[in-house]
């Protein structure tokens, strides 16, 4: 078998193992009984070491080198991109010792269970030793990856999630964004005419919310024969395998919008997973046809691009006026009489209320990014060693007061609210704001290319939007890096301006600024 075909076969095997690991995670977050946790940690550690063994096999290294030396692969072809991305993954994987990979997987699983038990009691002391261990492991991982000559440990971890991006680049984008967002939030807080949130406070049974969620998913083009929607405490999407994309959400009777927007968010991730060419195939220069499943050409570019897809559906579609013109009559049917007194404009304005609050995942579009900047600052200090895990609550509460003007009432609504640090996802938070920025920039390009977009959305015709995303964002897989894709699709490098234009343009009229 020629090198390219064998390389893709190995990529498929590695992806299959990864999907087994992801299924164990999905099950742990949805249906696993708590007493199964110790055995689950063993299962995850074993699978993680098998995955690592495959990802670092000498055969894989030899095949990548053979393909790099193969002059018959044109430099600008998808195949060259595939080899480039497999080189990147391989070079990162071989830097991590197998023992560290297994230790991280096992500790992350135990630490997540400790966080789950401690969070409802706001018991930071019970969680602190686990946070210390997870930070220690993250620092070890960063040291293995390396960040010389000018970088810092944070870069090594961020690079896993957002290839090539550095903490300095993030800081350069965040600093002006913070200034303009803080100004906007302050002007909104001083507005004499805030919209009413009454339509979002009606009580709706979880079962009705679930049925409405499924209706919205189907209407927007999420394939439920190739996916599921389940409940969890910390919603996520897992693109497990070709034909199997799992969405999760959570329901609260007193706040149906949380589940609706959470579902739209995860659906955006899910549409990306379903839009990747996982069932596609491509002819090699030798004339052989190779399936793309499991290869970089059928995988997501970066977490920032992934998040751009969730934000686009959640905020740019779901918090738009055309969406509510379409959705409200259906919502009244599925959710019952509580919404009867309201018109689309009430829902549109209520869904765009800006109000500083404690919980990131429930934050509005404008304050959301301030939550991310706070986490970025803390993570960076933890990795540099200028902050210790035990001092996280005090630092968190101080920074929160500075950014939001609020006193954090307890750790569950403070530094213990997110699963990320417990699970070892350190260096991950900035990708959420990068996602917001990419979404805004893609949305501007999309609007310029589709003058009838609002009319389509108002009439529930989501196919043209989904198809634009399929073609421009999903189909290329990892053919381009995030910055290159942004340049190709929008004609410009990533900038904070489209997001600020979007927020100021929408919130100004709503708050009569
Ligand atoms: Co997301």
XYZ file of C-alpha atoms and ligand atoms in Angstrom:
514
model
C 0.000 0.000 0.000
C 1.463 3.382 -0.941
C 2.461 5.644 1.963
C -0.484 8.049 1.669
C -3.125 5.302 1.864
C -1.391 3.629 4.797
C -1.042 7.017 6.550
C -4.795 7.603 6.238
C -5.523 4.093 7.521
C -3.442 4.841 10.631
C -5.238 8.183 11.071
C -8.566 6.340 10.943
C -7.435 3.866 13.615
C -6.304 6.700 15.873
C -9.639 8.471 15.344
C -11.515 5.294 16.227
C -9.666 5.027 19.531
C -10.289 8.720 20.146
C -14.002 8.154 19.588
C -14.010 5.329 22.166
C -12.389 7.717 24.646
C -14.930 10.422 23.781
C -17.800 7.984 24.270
C -16.498 7.177 27.770
C -16.438 10.925 28.530
C -19.915 11.461 27.095
C -21.289 8.619 29.185
C -19.563 9.913 32.320
C -21.237 13.318 31.797
C -24.724 11.927 31.045
C -25.717 8.485 32.348
C -22.872 6.902 34.354
C -23.820 6.185 38.000
C -21.453 7.948 40.450
C -20.136 4.643 41.824
C -18.751 3.817 38.369
C -16.229 6.650 38.610
C -13.122 4.752 39.825
C -13.464 2.108 37.089
C -14.118 4.840 34.499
C -10.857 6.543 35.471
C -9.018 3.237 34.819
C -10.762 2.817 31.451
C -9.872 6.345 30.395
C -6.244 5.990 31.426
C -5.905 2.743 29.452
C -7.543 4.146 26.318
C -5.459 7.337 26.578
C -2.240 5.300 26.632
C -3.358 3.167 23.670
C -4.197 6.352 21.755
C -0.838 7.812 22.636
C 0.948 4.639 21.524
C -0.753 4.867 18.104
C -0.148 8.587 17.748
C 3.580 8.190 18.392
C 4.293 4.929 16.550
C 7.583 4.884 14.615
C 5.663 3.598 11.565
C 3.529 6.753 11.615
C 6.650 8.948 11.797
C 8.227 7.051 8.866
C 5.086 7.359 6.730
C 4.808 11.112 7.341
C 8.463 11.522 6.354
C 7.903 9.379 3.216
C 4.910 11.505 2.171
C 6.844 14.732 2.806
C 9.551 13.454 0.459
C 7.034 12.352 -2.205
C 7.353 14.830 -5.098
C 4.135 13.546 -6.707
C 2.036 15.260 -3.992
C 1.441 18.859 -5.212
C 2.311 21.437 -2.538
C -1.059 23.215 -2.733
C -3.187 20.043 -2.748
C -5.433 18.797 0.065
C -3.024 15.865 0.429
C -0.144 18.209 1.253
C -2.361 19.826 3.899
C -3.181 16.394 5.302
C 0.504 15.513 5.613
C 1.287 18.957 7.148
C -1.403 18.490 9.813
C -0.381 14.911 10.576
C 3.206 16.145 11.020
C 1.969 18.769 13.483
C -0.015 16.221 15.530
C 2.828 13.696 15.477
C 5.488 16.209 16.549
C 3.316 17.292 19.485
C 2.448 13.715 20.502
C 6.046 12.450 20.562
C 7.005 15.214 22.962
C 4.743 13.768 25.690
C 5.919 10.667 27.616
C 3.280 7.892 27.723
C 3.387 7.896 31.530
C 2.410 11.596 31.657
C -0.460 11.069 29.191
C -1.883 8.222 31.317
C -1.433 10.196 34.535
C -3.230 13.229 33.089
C -6.164 11.092 31.881
C -6.570 9.294 35.230
C -6.131 12.397 37.369
C -8.502 14.421 35.175
C -11.206 11.816 35.597
C -10.781 11.716 39.418
C -10.441 15.469 39.662
C -13.679 15.971 37.715
C -15.532 13.733 40.183
C -14.012 15.674 43.123
C -15.128 18.956 41.496
C -18.657 17.613 40.949
C -18.911 16.656 44.636
C -17.375 19.882 45.987
C -19.034 22.449 43.703
C -22.615 22.259 45.070
C -21.193 22.906 48.565
C -18.840 25.662 47.271
C -16.149 23.654 49.048
C -12.970 25.019 47.472
C -10.778 23.412 50.165
C -11.934 19.950 49.033
C -11.167 20.781 45.393
C -7.920 22.725 45.922
C -5.580 19.671 46.049
C -7.012 18.481 42.708
C -6.618 21.890 41.132
C -3.016 21.965 42.352
C -2.412 18.545 40.736
C -4.070 19.519 37.454
C -2.066 22.762 37.239
C 1.111 20.807 38.035
C 0.342 18.346 35.230
C -0.453 21.201 32.826
C 2.905 22.795 33.623
C 4.657 19.467 33.041
C 2.878 19.135 29.710
C 3.835 22.696 28.716
C 7.457 21.964 29.629
C 7.418 18.833 27.396
C 5.979 20.778 24.454
C 8.412 23.636 25.007
C 7.905 27.304 24.260
C 11.373 28.670 23.550
C 12.765 31.128 22.701
C 10.292 33.982 23.304
C 7.129 32.281 24.432
C 5.681 31.352 27.799
C 4.203 28.084 29.161
C 0.700 29.256 28.224
C 1.598 29.251 24.497
C 2.443 25.552 24.569
C -1.037 24.669 25.856
C -2.982 27.216 23.789
C -1.292 25.789 20.689
C -3.089 22.470 21.305
C -6.476 24.170 20.964
C -5.712 27.090 18.633
C -2.696 26.108 16.519
C -0.077 28.819 16.281
C -1.826 31.339 18.543
C 0.168 32.784 21.462
C -0.771 34.389 24.794
C 0.700 37.684 23.559
C -1.496 37.645 20.450
C -4.531 36.895 22.606
C -3.615 39.750 24.926
C -3.227 42.095 21.954
C -6.780 41.284 20.815
C -8.300 41.216 24.314
C -6.943 44.518 25.642
C -8.747 46.889 23.227
C -11.800 44.602 23.171
C -12.041 44.830 26.962
C -11.919 48.634 26.886
C -14.716 49.001 24.310
C -16.883 46.275 25.843
C -16.554 47.758 29.348
C -17.588 51.121 27.917
C -20.604 49.586 26.142
C -21.667 47.658 29.256
C -21.384 50.817 31.383
C -23.522 52.833 28.922
C -26.110 50.041 28.896
C -26.172 49.926 32.718
C -26.970 53.658 32.717
C -29.799 53.297 30.176
C -33.136 54.552 31.528
C -35.107 52.131 29.308
C -33.930 48.524 29.792
C -36.139 45.852 28.128
C -38.292 43.584 30.281
C -37.144 40.014 30.922
C -40.686 38.886 31.794
C -41.109 36.679 28.661
C -38.036 34.665 29.664
C -39.176 34.145 33.251
C -42.344 32.184 32.456
C -42.390 28.651 33.892
C -42.155 25.834 31.341
C -41.846 22.114 32.103
C -38.557 20.521 31.003
C -40.367 17.938 28.873
C -41.983 20.669 26.747
C -38.624 22.447 26.471
C -36.993 19.238 25.250
C -39.616 18.714 22.529
C -39.250 22.331 21.383
C -35.463 21.924 21.338
C -35.761 18.874 19.074
C -38.140 20.782 16.766
C -35.677 23.690 16.455
C -32.782 21.280 15.777
C -34.687 19.553 12.984
C -35.889 22.832 11.474
C -32.350 24.171 11.316
C -30.991 21.083 9.614
C -29.357 19.097 12.423
C -29.690 15.443 11.419
C -31.245 13.619 14.384
C -30.743 10.268 12.644
C -27.035 10.985 12.978
C -27.185 12.641 16.393
C -28.850 12.832 19.812
C -29.835 15.429 22.399
C -29.398 14.423 26.068
C -29.214 16.218 29.400
C -26.130 16.920 31.498
C -24.960 19.407 34.118
C -22.378 21.130 31.866
C -23.627 21.128 28.254
C -21.285 20.118 25.428
C -21.265 18.601 21.942
C -19.254 15.531 21.012
C -18.697 14.727 17.348
C -18.044 11.108 18.200
C -17.796 9.493 14.807
C -19.228 9.616 11.286
C -23.005 9.473 11.736
C -22.889 10.035 15.489
C -22.893 13.578 16.895
C -24.031 13.963 20.514
C -25.520 17.198 21.848
C -26.280 17.830 25.513
C -28.256 20.535 27.290
C -29.852 21.224 30.679
C -33.365 22.323 31.615
C -34.614 24.703 34.276
C -38.329 25.245 34.619
C -37.929 28.943 35.435
C -35.659 29.763 32.505
C -36.497 28.085 29.193
C -34.156 30.425 27.281
C -31.093 28.858 28.957
C -31.899 25.486 27.433
C -32.990 26.982 24.107
C -29.812 29.027 23.652
C -27.688 26.216 25.075
C -29.213 23.839 22.538
C -28.694 26.305 19.668
C -25.077 26.694 20.779
C -24.343 22.975 20.887
C -26.241 22.529 17.613
C -23.834 24.973 15.951
C -20.985 22.715 17.070
C -23.007 19.710 15.931
C -23.685 21.140 12.458
C -19.940 21.672 12.069
C -19.289 18.037 13.035
C -22.025 16.835 10.671
C -20.724 19.163 7.930
C -17.143 17.855 8.014
C -16.535 15.459 5.105
C -16.418 12.383 7.375
C -18.106 10.188 4.794
C -16.180 11.719 1.895
C -13.265 10.324 -0.055
C -10.584 11.762 -2.285
C -8.364 10.485 -5.113
C -4.655 10.443 -4.416
C -2.082 11.491 -7.065
C -1.637 7.690 -7.665
C -5.320 7.415 -8.573
C -6.328 5.574 -5.416
C -9.596 6.671 -3.724
C -9.201 7.031 0.043
C -11.937 7.676 2.628
C -11.349 10.875 4.611
C -12.944 9.778 7.918
C -10.527 10.226 10.812
C -8.010 12.248 8.769
C -7.284 15.966 9.281
C -9.293 16.731 6.115
C -12.420 15.543 7.970
C -11.550 17.199 11.303
C -12.181 20.603 12.879
C -9.514 23.307 12.402
C -9.350 24.671 15.927
C -11.535 25.268 18.953
C -11.893 28.936 17.985
C -13.382 27.991 14.614
C -15.534 25.327 16.289
C -16.827 27.931 18.721
C -17.497 30.363 15.876
C -20.080 27.891 14.575
C -21.854 27.554 17.931
C -21.875 31.322 18.496
C -23.144 32.026 15.031
C -26.300 29.959 15.577
C -26.746 30.926 19.222
C -26.173 34.681 18.964
C -26.222 35.858 15.370
C -29.199 33.712 14.349
C -30.919 32.914 17.665
C -30.714 36.388 19.204
C -31.819 38.109 16.008
C -35.262 39.580 15.371
C -35.940 37.363 12.286
C -35.397 34.245 14.441
C -38.120 35.243 16.904
C -40.500 36.176 14.097
C -40.162 32.563 12.930
C -39.809 30.836 16.300
C -42.465 32.456 18.492
C -45.570 30.868 16.919
C -43.858 27.456 17.222
C -42.714 28.235 20.769
C -46.305 29.064 21.728
C -47.415 25.682 20.360
C -44.661 23.629 22.017
C -44.193 25.523 25.273
C -47.834 26.193 26.113
C -49.954 29.235 27.031
C -47.360 31.057 29.177
C -45.898 32.814 26.104
C -49.300 33.762 24.671
C -49.183 37.467 25.765
C -45.910 38.157 23.934
C -44.897 39.350 20.452
C -41.603 38.560 18.639
C -40.218 41.956 19.576
C -40.637 41.197 23.311
C -38.638 37.996 22.956
C -36.017 39.644 20.742
C -35.400 42.408 23.274
C -35.521 40.082 26.292
C -33.002 37.737 24.643
C -30.594 40.663 24.286
C -30.672 41.953 27.841
C -27.188 42.867 29.016
C -26.646 42.514 32.731
C -23.455 41.660 34.639
C -23.922 38.215 36.218
C -21.873 35.507 37.884
C -22.197 32.513 35.553
C -20.227 32.526 32.291
C -22.426 30.076 30.417
C -25.512 32.181 31.169
C -23.855 35.513 30.348
C -25.152 37.845 27.647
C -23.200 38.491 24.454
C -21.553 41.690 25.701
C -20.388 40.654 29.188
C -19.501 37.096 28.100
C -16.078 38.061 26.827
C -15.223 39.794 30.113
C -15.716 36.404 31.836
C -13.178 34.894 29.442
C -10.607 37.647 29.966
C -10.705 37.057 33.732
C -10.069 33.325 33.290
C -7.264 33.993 30.795
C -5.509 36.245 33.294
C -5.772 33.660 36.097
C -4.660 30.703 33.958
C -1.697 32.605 32.623
C -0.584 33.480 36.161
C -1.055 29.862 37.321
C 1.135 28.580 34.497
C 3.771 31.247 34.996
C 3.862 30.304 38.686
C 2.969 33.795 39.885
C -0.329 32.486 41.316
C -0.920 29.317 43.361
C -4.049 27.201 43.203
C -4.931 27.955 46.831
C -5.040 31.687 46.049
C -7.386 31.348 43.066
C -10.613 32.231 44.973
C -9.245 35.513 46.379
C -7.798 36.538 42.995
C -10.965 35.533 41.178
C -13.195 37.536 43.532
C -10.983 40.617 43.279
C -10.832 40.549 39.466
C -14.559 39.861 39.257
C -15.339 42.907 41.352
C -13.072 45.001 39.090
C -14.692 43.793 35.843
C -18.330 43.386 36.871
C -18.708 45.526 40.011
C -20.187 42.525 41.867
C -19.195 40.645 45.031
C -18.982 36.894 44.346
C -21.376 35.264 46.848
C -19.881 31.745 46.845
C -17.314 29.646 44.945
C -19.994 27.716 43.031
C -20.863 31.025 41.375
C -17.190 32.017 41.363
C -14.023 30.111 40.597
C -15.627 26.648 40.843
C -18.359 27.186 38.239
C -16.568 25.672 35.213
C -15.494 22.075 34.616
C -12.447 23.085 32.527
C -9.713 23.364 35.135
C -10.935 20.235 36.945
C -10.716 18.361 33.654
C -7.274 19.758 32.783
C -8.481 22.059 29.982
C -6.083 24.882 30.729
C -5.331 27.341 27.920
C -8.744 26.622 26.420
C -10.876 29.594 27.563
C -9.555 32.206 25.053
C -10.922 30.066 22.212
C -14.449 31.035 23.301
C -13.815 34.726 22.674
C -11.877 33.939 19.489
C -15.003 32.028 18.442
C -17.171 35.108 19.047
C -14.787 37.182 16.935
C -14.626 34.666 14.075
C -18.425 34.306 14.165
C -18.924 38.063 13.828
C -16.472 38.278 10.947
C -18.014 35.271 9.131
C -21.492 36.720 9.716
C -20.526 39.974 7.991
C -19.155 38.036 4.998
C -22.249 35.856 4.910
C -24.622 38.843 4.995
C -22.698 40.517 2.180
C -23.039 37.328 0.113
C -26.723 36.690 0.980
C -28.858 39.838 0.709
C -32.063 37.847 1.458
C -30.729 36.259 4.629
C -33.182 37.965 7.021
C -36.114 36.955 4.834
C -34.913 33.332 4.851
C -34.532 33.317 8.624
C -37.900 34.980 9.183
C -39.594 32.225 7.166
C -37.667 29.384 8.771
C -35.650 28.696 5.625
C -32.322 27.855 7.255
C -30.974 25.794 4.355
C -29.145 28.642 2.518
C -27.324 29.641 5.723
C -26.389 26.062 6.580
C -25.248 25.443 3.038
C -23.005 28.559 3.039
C -21.392 27.334 6.269
C -21.051 23.792 4.889
C -19.265 25.070 1.796
C -17.046 27.783 3.251
C -16.283 26.632 6.794
C -17.040 22.928 7.217
C -16.042 21.226 3.963
C -12.317 22.157 4.038
C -11.686 20.349 7.367
C -8.127 21.265 8.411
C -7.043 22.139 4.871
C -6.283 25.710 6.068
C -5.205 27.087 9.434
C -7.753 29.277 11.247
C -6.134 32.580 10.268
C -5.887 31.505 6.598
C -9.507 30.370 6.515
C -10.589 33.714 7.982
C -8.603 35.557 5.313
C -10.019 33.359 2.499
C -13.644 33.615 3.656
C -13.742 37.259 4.766
C -10.824 38.806 2.872
C -9.314 40.147 6.117
C -7.319 38.932 9.123
C -9.188 38.378 12.396
C -10.228 41.608 14.071
C -12.420 42.652 17.008
C -14.225 45.271 14.892
C -17.012 43.077 13.409
C -18.042 41.860 16.884
C -18.056 45.388 18.285
C -20.036 46.615 15.236
C -22.534 43.792 15.765
C -22.988 44.478 19.496
C -23.101 48.267 19.241
C -25.411 48.074 16.208
C -27.861 45.737 17.922
C -27.754 46.893 21.546
C -27.708 50.636 20.787
C -31.309 50.687 19.472
C -32.579 48.173 22.067
C -31.245 50.306 24.934
C -31.816 53.615 23.128
C -28.168 54.590 23.604
Co -19.047 25.896 22.636
